[in-house]
Short mmCIF file of C-alpha atoms in Angstrom, two decimals:
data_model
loop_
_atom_site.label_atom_id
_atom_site.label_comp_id
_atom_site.label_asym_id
_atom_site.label_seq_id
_atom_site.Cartn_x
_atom_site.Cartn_y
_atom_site.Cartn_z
CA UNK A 14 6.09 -40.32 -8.22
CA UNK A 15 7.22 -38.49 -11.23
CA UNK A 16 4.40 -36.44 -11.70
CA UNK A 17 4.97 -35.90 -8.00
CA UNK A 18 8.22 -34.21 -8.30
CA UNK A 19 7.58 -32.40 -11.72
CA UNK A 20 4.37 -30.64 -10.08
CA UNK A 21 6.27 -30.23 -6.77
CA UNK A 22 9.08 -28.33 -9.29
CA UNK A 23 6.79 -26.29 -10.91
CA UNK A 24 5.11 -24.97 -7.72
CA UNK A 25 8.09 -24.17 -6.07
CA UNK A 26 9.27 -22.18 -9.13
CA UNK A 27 6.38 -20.21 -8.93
CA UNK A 28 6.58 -19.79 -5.24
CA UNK A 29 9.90 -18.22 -5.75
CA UNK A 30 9.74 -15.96 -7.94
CA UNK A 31 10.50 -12.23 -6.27
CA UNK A 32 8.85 -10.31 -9.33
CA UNK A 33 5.23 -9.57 -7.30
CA UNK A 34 6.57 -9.03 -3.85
CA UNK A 35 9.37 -6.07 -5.81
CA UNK A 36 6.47 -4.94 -7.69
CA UNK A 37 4.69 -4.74 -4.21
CA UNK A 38 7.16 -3.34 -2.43
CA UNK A 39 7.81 -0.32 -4.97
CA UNK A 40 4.13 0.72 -4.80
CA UNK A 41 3.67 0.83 -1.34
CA UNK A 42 7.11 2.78 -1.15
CA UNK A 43 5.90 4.96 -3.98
CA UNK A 44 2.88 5.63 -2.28
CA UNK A 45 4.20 6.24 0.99
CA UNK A 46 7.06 8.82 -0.58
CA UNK A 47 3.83 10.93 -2.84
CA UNK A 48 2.92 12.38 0.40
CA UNK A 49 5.03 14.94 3.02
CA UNK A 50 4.62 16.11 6.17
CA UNK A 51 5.16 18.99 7.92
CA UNK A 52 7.18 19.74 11.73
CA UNK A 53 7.61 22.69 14.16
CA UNK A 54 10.47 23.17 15.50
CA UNK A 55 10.12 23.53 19.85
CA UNK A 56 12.62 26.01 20.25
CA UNK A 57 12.71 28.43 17.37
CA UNK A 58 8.71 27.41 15.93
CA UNK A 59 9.89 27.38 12.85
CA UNK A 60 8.16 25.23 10.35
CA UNK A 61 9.69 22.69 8.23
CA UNK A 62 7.80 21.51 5.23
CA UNK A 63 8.06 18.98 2.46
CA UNK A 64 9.65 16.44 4.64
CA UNK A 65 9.41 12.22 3.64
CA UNK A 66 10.07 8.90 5.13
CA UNK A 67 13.57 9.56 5.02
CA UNK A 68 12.97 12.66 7.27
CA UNK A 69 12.07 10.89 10.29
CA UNK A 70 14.59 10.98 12.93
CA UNK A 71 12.42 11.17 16.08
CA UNK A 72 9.87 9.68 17.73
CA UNK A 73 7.68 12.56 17.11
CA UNK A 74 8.97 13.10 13.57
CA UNK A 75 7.50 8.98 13.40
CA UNK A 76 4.41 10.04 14.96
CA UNK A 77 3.50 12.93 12.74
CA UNK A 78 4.36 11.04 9.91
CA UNK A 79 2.20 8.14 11.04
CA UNK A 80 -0.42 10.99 11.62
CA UNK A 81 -0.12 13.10 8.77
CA UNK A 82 0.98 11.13 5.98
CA UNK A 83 0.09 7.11 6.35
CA UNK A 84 -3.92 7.85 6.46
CA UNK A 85 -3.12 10.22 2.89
CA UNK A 86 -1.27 6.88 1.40
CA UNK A 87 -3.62 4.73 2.39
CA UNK A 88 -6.45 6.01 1.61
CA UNK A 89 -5.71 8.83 -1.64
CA UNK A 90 -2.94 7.02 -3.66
CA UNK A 91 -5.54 5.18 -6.05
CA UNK A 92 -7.84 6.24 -8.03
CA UNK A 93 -10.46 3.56 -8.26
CA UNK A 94 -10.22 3.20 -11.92
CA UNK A 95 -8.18 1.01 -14.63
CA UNK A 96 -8.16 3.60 -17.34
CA UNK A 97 -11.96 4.35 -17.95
CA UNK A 98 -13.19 1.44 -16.10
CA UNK A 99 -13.88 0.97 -11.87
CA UNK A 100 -11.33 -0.73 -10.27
CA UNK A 101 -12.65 -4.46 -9.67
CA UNK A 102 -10.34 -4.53 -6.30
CA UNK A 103 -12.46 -1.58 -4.63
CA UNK A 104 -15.44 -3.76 -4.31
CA UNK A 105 -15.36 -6.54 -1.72
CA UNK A 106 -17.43 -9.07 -4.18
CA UNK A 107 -18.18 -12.11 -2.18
CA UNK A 108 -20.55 -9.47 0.07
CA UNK A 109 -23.07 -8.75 -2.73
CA UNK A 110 -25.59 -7.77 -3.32
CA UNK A 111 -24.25 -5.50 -0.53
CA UNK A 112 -21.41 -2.80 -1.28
CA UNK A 113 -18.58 -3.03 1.26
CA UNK A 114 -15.55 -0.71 -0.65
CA UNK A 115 -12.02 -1.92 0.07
CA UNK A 116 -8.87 -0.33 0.94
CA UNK A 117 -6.47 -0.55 -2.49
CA UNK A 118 -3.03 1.09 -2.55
CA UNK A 119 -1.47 2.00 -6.11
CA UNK A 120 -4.52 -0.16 -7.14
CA UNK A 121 -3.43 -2.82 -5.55
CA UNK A 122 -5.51 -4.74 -2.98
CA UNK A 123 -3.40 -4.52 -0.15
CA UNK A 124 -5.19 -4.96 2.85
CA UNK A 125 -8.88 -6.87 2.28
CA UNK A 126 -11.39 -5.23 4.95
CA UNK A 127 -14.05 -2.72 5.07
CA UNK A 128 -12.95 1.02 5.00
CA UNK A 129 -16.24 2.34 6.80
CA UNK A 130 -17.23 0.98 9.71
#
């Protein structure tokens, strides 16, 4: 029973500790705030650049932003490599000896699933 509790401790611990999900939550909002999109204004066509997240006050602000900027984050804000080296994450392993490339944000693997249909 005591081994019980001392390994029911220890996972716990582990289970709550908030380091990973902040660490996850700063690079998705990091690589959701690298890219900006751009609005026309329906009365004087005038065009507004540069805008962010925080810039969305609309429903069509949210839709171009969905538009223009989420596919840019998704799919431009890594790399693919660890210094000199390919990113491990960008390779969907268990498939081989077929290549399936993943989706990885900030090289993170966020979302496990083919990017090419």
């Amino acid at each position: 029973f005591i081994i019980f509790c001392i390994v029911y401790i220890l996972m716990t611990f582990h289970q709550c500790q908030i380091n990973w999900a902040f660490q996850l939550t700063k690079s998705m909002t990091t690589a959701l705030n690298s890219y900006v999109f751009e609005r026309t204004n329906p009365i004087s066509e005038q065009v507004s650049n540069n805008l962010r997240l925080e810039d969305v006050v609309t429903q069509e602000d949210a839709t171009l932003y969905l538009t223009q900027v989420l596919p840019r984050a998704l799919f431009n804000s890594s790399r693919g490599m660890f210094g000199d080296k390919p990113n491990p994450l960008k390779l969907y392993e268990s498939a081989l000896p077929q290549e399936f490339p993943q989706l990885v944000i900030n090289n993170w693997n966020i979302v496990v699933g083919r990017t090419e249909p």
